[in-house]
CSV table of C-alpha atoms and ligand atoms in Angstrom, one decimal:
chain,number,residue,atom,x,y,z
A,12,UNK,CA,-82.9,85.3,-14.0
A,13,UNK,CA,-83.8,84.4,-17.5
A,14,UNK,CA,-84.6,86.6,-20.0
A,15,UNK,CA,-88.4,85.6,-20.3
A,16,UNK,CA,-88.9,86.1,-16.8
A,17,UNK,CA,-87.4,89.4,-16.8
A,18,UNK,CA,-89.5,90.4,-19.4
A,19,UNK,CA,-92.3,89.4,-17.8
A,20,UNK,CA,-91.1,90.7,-14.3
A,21,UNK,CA,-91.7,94.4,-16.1
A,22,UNK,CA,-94.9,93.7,-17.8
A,23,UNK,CA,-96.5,93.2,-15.2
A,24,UNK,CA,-94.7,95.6,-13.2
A,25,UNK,CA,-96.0,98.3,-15.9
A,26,UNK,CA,-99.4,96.7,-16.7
A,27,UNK,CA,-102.2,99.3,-14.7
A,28,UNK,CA,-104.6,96.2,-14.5
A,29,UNK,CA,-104.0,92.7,-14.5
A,30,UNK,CA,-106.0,89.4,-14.2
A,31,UNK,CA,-104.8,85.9,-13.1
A,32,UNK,CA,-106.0,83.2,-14.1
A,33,UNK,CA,-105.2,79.5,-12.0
A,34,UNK,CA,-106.0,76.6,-12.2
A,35,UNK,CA,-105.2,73.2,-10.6
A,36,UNK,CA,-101.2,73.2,-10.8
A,37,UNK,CA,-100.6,76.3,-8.6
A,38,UNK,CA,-101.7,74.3,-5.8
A,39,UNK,CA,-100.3,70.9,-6.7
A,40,UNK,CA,-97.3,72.2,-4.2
A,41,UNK,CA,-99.4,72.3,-1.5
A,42,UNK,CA,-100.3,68.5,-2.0
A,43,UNK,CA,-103.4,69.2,-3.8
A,44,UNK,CA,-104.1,66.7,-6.6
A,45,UNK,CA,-104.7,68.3,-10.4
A,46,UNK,CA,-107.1,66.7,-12.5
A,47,UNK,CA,-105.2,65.8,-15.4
A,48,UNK,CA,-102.0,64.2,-16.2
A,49,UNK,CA,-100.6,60.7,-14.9
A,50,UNK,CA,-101.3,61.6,-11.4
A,51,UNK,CA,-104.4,63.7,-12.0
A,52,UNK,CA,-107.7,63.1,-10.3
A,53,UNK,CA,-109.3,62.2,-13.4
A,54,UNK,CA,-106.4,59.3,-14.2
A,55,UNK,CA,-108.1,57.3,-10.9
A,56,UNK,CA,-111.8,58.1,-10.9
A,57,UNK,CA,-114.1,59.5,-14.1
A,58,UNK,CA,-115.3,62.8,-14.1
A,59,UNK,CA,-118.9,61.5,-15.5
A,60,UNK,CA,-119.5,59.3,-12.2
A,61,UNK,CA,-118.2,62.3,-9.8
A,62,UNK,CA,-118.5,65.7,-10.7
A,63,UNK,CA,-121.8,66.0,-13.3
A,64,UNK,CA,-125.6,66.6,-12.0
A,65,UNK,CA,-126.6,63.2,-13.2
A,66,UNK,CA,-124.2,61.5,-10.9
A,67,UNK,CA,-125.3,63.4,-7.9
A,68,UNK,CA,-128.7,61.6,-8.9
A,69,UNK,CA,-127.7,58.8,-9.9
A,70,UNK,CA,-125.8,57.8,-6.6
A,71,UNK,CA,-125.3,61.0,-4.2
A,72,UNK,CA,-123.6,58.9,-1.6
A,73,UNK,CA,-120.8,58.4,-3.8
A,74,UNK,CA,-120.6,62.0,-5.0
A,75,UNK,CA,-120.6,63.0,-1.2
A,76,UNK,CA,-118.4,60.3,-0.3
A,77,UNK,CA,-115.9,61.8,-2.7
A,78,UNK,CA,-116.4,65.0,-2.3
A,79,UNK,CA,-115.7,64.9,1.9
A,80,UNK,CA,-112.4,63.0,1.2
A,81,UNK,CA,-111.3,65.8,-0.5
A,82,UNK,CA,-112.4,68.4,1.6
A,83,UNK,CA,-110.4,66.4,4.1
A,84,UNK,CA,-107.3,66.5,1.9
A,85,UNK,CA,-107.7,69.6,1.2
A,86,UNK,CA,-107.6,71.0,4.8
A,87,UNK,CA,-104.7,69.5,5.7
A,88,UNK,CA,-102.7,71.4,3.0
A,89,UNK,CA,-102.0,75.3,2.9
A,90,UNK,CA,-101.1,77.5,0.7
A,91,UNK,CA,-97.7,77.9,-1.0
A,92,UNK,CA,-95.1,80.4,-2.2
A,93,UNK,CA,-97.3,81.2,-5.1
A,94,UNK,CA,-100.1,81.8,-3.7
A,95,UNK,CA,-99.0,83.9,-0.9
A,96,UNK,CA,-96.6,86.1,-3.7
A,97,UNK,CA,-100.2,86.3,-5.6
A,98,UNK,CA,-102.1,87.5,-2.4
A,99,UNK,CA,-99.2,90.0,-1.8
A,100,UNK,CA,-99.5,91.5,-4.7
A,101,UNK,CA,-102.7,91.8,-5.4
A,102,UNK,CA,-102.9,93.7,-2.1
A,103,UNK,CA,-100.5,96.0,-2.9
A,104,UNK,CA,-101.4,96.6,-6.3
A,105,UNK,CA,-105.4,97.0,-5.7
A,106,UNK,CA,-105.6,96.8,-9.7
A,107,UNK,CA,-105.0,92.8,-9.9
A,108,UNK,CA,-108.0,90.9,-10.4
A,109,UNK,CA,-107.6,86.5,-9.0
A,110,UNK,CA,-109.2,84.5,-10.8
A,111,UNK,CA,-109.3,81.0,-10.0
A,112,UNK,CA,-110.8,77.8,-11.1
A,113,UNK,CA,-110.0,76.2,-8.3
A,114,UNK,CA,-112.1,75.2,-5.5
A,115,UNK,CA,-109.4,74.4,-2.2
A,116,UNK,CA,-109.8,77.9,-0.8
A,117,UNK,CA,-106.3,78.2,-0.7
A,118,UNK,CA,-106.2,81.7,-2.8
A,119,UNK,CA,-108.3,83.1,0.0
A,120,UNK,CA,-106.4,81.7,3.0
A,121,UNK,CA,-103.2,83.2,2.0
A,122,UNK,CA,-104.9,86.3,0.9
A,123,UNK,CA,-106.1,86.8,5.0
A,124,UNK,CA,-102.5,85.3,6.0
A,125,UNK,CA,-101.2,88.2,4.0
A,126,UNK,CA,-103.5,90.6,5.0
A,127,UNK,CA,-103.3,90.3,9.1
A,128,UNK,CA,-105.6,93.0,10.8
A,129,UNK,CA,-106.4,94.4,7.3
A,130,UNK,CA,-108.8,93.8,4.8
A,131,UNK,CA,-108.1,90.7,2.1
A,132,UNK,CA,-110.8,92.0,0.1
A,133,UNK,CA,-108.3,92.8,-2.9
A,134,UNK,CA,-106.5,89.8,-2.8
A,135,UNK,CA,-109.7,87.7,-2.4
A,136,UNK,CA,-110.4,85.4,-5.8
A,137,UNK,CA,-113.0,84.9,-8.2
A,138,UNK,CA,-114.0,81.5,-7.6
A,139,UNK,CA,-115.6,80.5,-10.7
A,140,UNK,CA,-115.8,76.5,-10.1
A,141,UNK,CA,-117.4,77.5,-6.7
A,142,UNK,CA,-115.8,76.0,-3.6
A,143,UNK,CA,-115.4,72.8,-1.8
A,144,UNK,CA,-116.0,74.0,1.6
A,145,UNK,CA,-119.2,75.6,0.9
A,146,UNK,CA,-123.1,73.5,0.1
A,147,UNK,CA,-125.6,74.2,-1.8
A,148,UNK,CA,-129.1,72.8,-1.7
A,149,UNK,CA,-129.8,70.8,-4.7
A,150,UNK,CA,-133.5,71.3,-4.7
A,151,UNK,CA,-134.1,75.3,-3.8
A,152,UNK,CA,-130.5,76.4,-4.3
A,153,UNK,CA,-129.3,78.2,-0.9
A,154,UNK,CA,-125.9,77.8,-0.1
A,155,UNK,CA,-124.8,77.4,3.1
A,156,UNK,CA,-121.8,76.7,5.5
A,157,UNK,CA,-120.3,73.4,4.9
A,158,UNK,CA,-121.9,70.5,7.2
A,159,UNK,CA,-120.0,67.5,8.6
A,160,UNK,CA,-120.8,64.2,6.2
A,161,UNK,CA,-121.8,60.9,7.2
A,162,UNK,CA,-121.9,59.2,3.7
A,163,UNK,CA,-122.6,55.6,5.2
A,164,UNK,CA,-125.9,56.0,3.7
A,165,UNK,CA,-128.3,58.3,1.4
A,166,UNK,CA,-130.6,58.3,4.4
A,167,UNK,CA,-127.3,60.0,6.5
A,168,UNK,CA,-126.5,62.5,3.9
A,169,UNK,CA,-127.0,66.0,5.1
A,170,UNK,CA,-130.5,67.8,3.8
A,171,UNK,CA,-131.5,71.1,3.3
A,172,UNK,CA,-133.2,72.7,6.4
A,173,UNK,CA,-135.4,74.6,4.3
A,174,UNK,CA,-136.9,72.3,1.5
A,175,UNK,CA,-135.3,68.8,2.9
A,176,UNK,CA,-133.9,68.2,-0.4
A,177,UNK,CA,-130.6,66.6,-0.1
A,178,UNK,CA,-127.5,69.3,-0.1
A,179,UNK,CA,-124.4,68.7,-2.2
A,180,UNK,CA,-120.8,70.8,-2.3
A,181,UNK,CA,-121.2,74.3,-4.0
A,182,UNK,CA,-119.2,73.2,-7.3
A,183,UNK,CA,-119.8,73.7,-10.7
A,184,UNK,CA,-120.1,69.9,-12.2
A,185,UNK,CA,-119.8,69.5,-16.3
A,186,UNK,CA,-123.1,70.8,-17.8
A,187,UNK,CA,-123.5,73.0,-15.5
A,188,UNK,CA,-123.8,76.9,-15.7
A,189,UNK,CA,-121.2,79.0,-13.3
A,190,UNK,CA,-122.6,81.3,-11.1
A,191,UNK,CA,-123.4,84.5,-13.9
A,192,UNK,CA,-122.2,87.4,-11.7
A,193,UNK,CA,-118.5,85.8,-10.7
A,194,UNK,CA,-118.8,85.0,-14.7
A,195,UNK,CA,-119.3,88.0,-15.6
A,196,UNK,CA,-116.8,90.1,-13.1
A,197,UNK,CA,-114.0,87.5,-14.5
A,198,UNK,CA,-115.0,88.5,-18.0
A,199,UNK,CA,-114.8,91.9,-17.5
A,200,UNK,CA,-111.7,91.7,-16.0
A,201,UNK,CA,-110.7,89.7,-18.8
A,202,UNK,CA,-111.4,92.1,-21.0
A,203,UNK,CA,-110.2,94.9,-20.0
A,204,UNK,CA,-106.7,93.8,-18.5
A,205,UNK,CA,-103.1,95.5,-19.7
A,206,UNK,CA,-101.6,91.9,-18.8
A,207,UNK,CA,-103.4,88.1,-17.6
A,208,UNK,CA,-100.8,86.1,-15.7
A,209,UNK,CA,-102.3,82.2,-16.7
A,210,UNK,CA,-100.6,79.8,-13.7
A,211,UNK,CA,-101.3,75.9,-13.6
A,212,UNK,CA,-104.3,75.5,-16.0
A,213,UNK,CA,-104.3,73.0,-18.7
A,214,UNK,CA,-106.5,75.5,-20.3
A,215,UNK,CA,-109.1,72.8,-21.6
A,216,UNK,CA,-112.4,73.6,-19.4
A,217,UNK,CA,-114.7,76.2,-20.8
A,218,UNK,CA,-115.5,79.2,-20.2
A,219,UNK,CA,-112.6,79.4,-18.0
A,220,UNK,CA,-110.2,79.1,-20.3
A,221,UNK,CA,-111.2,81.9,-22.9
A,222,UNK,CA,-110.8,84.4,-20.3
A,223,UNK,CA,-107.2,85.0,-21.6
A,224,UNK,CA,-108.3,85.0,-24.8
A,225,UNK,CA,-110.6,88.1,-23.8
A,226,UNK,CA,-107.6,90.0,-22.8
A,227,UNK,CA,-105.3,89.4,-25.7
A,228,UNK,CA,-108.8,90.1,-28.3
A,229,UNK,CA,-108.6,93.6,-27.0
A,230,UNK,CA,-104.8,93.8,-27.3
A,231,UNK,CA,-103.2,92.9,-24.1
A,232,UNK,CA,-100.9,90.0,-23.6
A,233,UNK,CA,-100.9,86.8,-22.2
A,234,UNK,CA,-98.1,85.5,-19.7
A,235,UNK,CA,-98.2,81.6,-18.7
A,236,UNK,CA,-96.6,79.8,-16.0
A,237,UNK,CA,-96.8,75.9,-16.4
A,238,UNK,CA,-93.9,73.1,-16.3
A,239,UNK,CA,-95.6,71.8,-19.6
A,240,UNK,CA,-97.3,73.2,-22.7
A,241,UNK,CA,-101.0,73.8,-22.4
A,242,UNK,CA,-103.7,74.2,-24.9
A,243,UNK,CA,-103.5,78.0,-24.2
A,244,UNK,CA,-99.1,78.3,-24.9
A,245,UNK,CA,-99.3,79.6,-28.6
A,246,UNK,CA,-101.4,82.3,-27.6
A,247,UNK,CA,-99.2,83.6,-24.6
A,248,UNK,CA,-97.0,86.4,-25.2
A,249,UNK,CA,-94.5,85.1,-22.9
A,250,UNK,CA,-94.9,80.9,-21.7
A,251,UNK,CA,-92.6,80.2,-18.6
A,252,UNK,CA,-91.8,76.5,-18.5
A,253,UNK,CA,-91.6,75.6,-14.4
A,254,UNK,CA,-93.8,75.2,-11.5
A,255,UNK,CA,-95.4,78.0,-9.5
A,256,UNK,CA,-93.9,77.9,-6.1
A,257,UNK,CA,-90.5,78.4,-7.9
A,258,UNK,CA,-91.5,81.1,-10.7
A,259,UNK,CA,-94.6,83.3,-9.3
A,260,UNK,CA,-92.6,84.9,-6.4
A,261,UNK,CA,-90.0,85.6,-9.2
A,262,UNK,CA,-92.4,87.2,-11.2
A,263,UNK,CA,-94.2,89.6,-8.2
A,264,UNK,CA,-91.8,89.9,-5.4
A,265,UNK,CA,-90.0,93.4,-5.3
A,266,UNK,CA,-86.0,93.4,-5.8
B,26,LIG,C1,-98.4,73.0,-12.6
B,26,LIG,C2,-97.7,72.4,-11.6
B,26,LIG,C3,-97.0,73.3,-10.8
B,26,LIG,C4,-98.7,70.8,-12.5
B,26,LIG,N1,-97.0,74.6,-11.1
B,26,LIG,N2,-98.4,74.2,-13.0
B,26,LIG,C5,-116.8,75.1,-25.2
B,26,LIG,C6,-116.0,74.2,-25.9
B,26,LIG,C7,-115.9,72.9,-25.5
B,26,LIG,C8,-116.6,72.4,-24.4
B,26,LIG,C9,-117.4,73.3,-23.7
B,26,LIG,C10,-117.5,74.6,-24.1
B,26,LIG,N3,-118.3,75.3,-23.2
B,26,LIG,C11,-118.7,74.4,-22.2
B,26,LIG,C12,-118.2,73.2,-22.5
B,26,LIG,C13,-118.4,71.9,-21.7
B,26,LIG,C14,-117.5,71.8,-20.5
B,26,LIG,C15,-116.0,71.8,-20.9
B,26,LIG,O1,-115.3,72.7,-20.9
B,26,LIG,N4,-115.6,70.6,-21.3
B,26,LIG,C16,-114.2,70.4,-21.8
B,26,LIG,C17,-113.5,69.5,-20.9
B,26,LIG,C18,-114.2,70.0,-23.2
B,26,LIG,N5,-117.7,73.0,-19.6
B,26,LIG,C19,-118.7,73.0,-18.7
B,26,LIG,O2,-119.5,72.0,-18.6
B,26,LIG,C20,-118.8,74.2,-17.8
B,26,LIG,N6,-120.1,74.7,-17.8
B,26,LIG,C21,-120.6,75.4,-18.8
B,26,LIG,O3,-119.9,75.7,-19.8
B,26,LIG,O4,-122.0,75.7,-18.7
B,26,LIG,C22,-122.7,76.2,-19.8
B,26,LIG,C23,-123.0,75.0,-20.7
B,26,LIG,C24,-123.8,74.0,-20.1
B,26,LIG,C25,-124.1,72.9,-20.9
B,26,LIG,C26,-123.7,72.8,-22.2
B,26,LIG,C27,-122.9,73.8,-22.8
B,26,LIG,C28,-122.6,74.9,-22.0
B,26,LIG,C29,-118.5,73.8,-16.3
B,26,LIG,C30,-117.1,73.3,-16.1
B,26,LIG,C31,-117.0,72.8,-14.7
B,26,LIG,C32,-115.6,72.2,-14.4
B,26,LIG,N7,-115.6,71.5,-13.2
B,26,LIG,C33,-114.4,71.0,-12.6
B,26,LIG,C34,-114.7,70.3,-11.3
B,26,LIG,C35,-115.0,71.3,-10.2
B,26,LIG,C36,-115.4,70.7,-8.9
B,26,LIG,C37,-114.4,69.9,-8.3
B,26,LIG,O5,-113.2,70.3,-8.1
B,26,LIG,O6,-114.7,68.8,-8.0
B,26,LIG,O7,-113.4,72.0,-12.4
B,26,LIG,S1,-113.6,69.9,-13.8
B,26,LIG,C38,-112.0,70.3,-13.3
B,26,LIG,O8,-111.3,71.0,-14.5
B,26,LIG,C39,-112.1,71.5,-12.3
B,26,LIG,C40,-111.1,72.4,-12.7
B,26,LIG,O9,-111.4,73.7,-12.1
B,26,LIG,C41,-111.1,72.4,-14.2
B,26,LIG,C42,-109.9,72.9,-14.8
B,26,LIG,O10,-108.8,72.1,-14.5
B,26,LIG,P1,-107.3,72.7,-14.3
B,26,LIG,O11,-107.4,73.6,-13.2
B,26,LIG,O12,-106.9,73.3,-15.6
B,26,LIG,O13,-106.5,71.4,-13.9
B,26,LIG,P2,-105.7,70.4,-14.8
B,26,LIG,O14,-105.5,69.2,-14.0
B,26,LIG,O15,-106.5,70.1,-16.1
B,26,LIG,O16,-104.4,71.1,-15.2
B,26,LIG,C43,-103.4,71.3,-14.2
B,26,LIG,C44,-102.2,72.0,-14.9
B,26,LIG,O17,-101.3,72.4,-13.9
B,26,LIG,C45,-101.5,71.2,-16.0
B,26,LIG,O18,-101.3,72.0,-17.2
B,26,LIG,C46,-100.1,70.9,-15.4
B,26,LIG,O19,-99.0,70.9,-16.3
B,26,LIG,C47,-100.0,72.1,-14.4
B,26,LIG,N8,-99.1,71.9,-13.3
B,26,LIG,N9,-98.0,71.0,-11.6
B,26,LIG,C48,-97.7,75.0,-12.2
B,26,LIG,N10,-96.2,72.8,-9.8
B,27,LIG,ZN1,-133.5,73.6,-0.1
């Protein structure tokens, strides 16, 4: 074991609260594409024709069309050794708080895989980007469970039963405010946190990614997992060069 993760084995073995923060790379083992990067979802299509309020009204049948090939990709993956060392922990624990930018579900599945008959609430994540398999009415705002898409047509796109407007996925696009309360429990968190465990985030998307920030302005420290360095490495206590799957169950598991 090397030293750094040894040292950050008992941090967060002795921390009384902790946050994590993910992004993107924790689930890139599962098959999930990140955003950035050579591979990155944003190296094949642009972020301003896809995920932005004035592209879902510019040309919604794209956006949707997008949107349900990734839900498809998305269901066909499951969660990895990272997340499933996360969810146990955090169940164990009961002082760990998940945040997660992404939007795959995958912290949740493993967090009811871990918890069998019992309840996942403490393992459950702050989703702050919202989630993929969720809608939202674009006109009068109710979310909803996810509908099937037929994105032959605008006139086939799924509508909102209440106010017909059309629905779209429960993301947050670029411009767009996150949801205030998940904001807010995340920043509290944040803030308050002995230790915030940062895992696959290139740490360039606001707000998200002064939530570690928050928790070493009030003098605890900041421990990142990533195979590269990240906008947020020179203010991490500890920065742990290799990829979740491999590092996070070193970090949490018991032994
Ligand atoms: C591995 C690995 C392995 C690989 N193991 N790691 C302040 C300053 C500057 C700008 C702003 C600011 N405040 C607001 C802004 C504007 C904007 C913003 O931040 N822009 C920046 C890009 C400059 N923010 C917003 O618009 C936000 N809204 C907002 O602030 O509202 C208030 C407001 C409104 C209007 C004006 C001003 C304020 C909303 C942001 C919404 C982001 N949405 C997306 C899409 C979600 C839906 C969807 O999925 O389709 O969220 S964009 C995309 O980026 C997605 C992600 O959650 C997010 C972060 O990406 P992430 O997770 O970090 O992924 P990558 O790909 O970037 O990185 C992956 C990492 O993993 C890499 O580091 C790899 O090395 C690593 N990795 N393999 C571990 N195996
Ligand atoms: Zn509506």
């Amino acid at each position: 074991m090397s030293d750094d993760i040894a040292r950050a084995r008992a941090l967060l073995r002795d921390a009384a609260t902790a946050v994590v923060l993910t992004g993107a790379g924790i689930s890139a083992e599962s098959g999930v594409p990140t955003f950035r990067g050579g591979s990155g979802l944003w190296g094949q299509f642009r972020a301003e024709d896809l995920a932005t309020p004035e592209a879902f009204a510019r040309d919604p049948r794209r956006v949707w069309e997008w949107y349900a090939w990734r839900r498809t990709l998305v269901a066909e993956c499951a969660p990895n050794a990272a997340h499933r060392a996360l969810a146990e922990w955090a169940l164990h624990r009961g002082t760990v708080t998940i945040v997660t930018q992404n939007v795959d579900g995958l912290h949740a599945r493993a967090a009811r895989e871990a918890a069998g008959e019992d309840d996942p609430a403490r393992a459950l994540p702050l989703e702050v980007h919202g989630s993929l398999f969720r809608d939202k009415c674009s006109g009068c705002g109710t979310r909803s469970d996810p509908v099937p898409v037929d994105a032959t047509s605008v006139s086939t796109l799924p509508r909102c039963p209440r106010c017909g407007a059309l629905l779209r996925p429960d993301v947050v696009w670029f411009g767009e405010m996150l949801d205030q309360h998940v904001l807010a429990a995340a920043d509290g968190a944040a803030a308050t946190a002995d230790v915030c465990l940062v895992i696959g985030t290139s740490a360039l998307v606001y707000p998200a990614a002064s939530l570690p920030l928050r928790t070493r302005a009030h003098g605890g420290v900041v421990i990142e997992v990533n195979p590269e360095a990240t906008a947020l490495t020179r203010a991490a206590e500890i920065s742990i060069r290799g990829a979740a799957a491999a590092v996070v169950p070193q970090l949490l598991n018991e032994g």
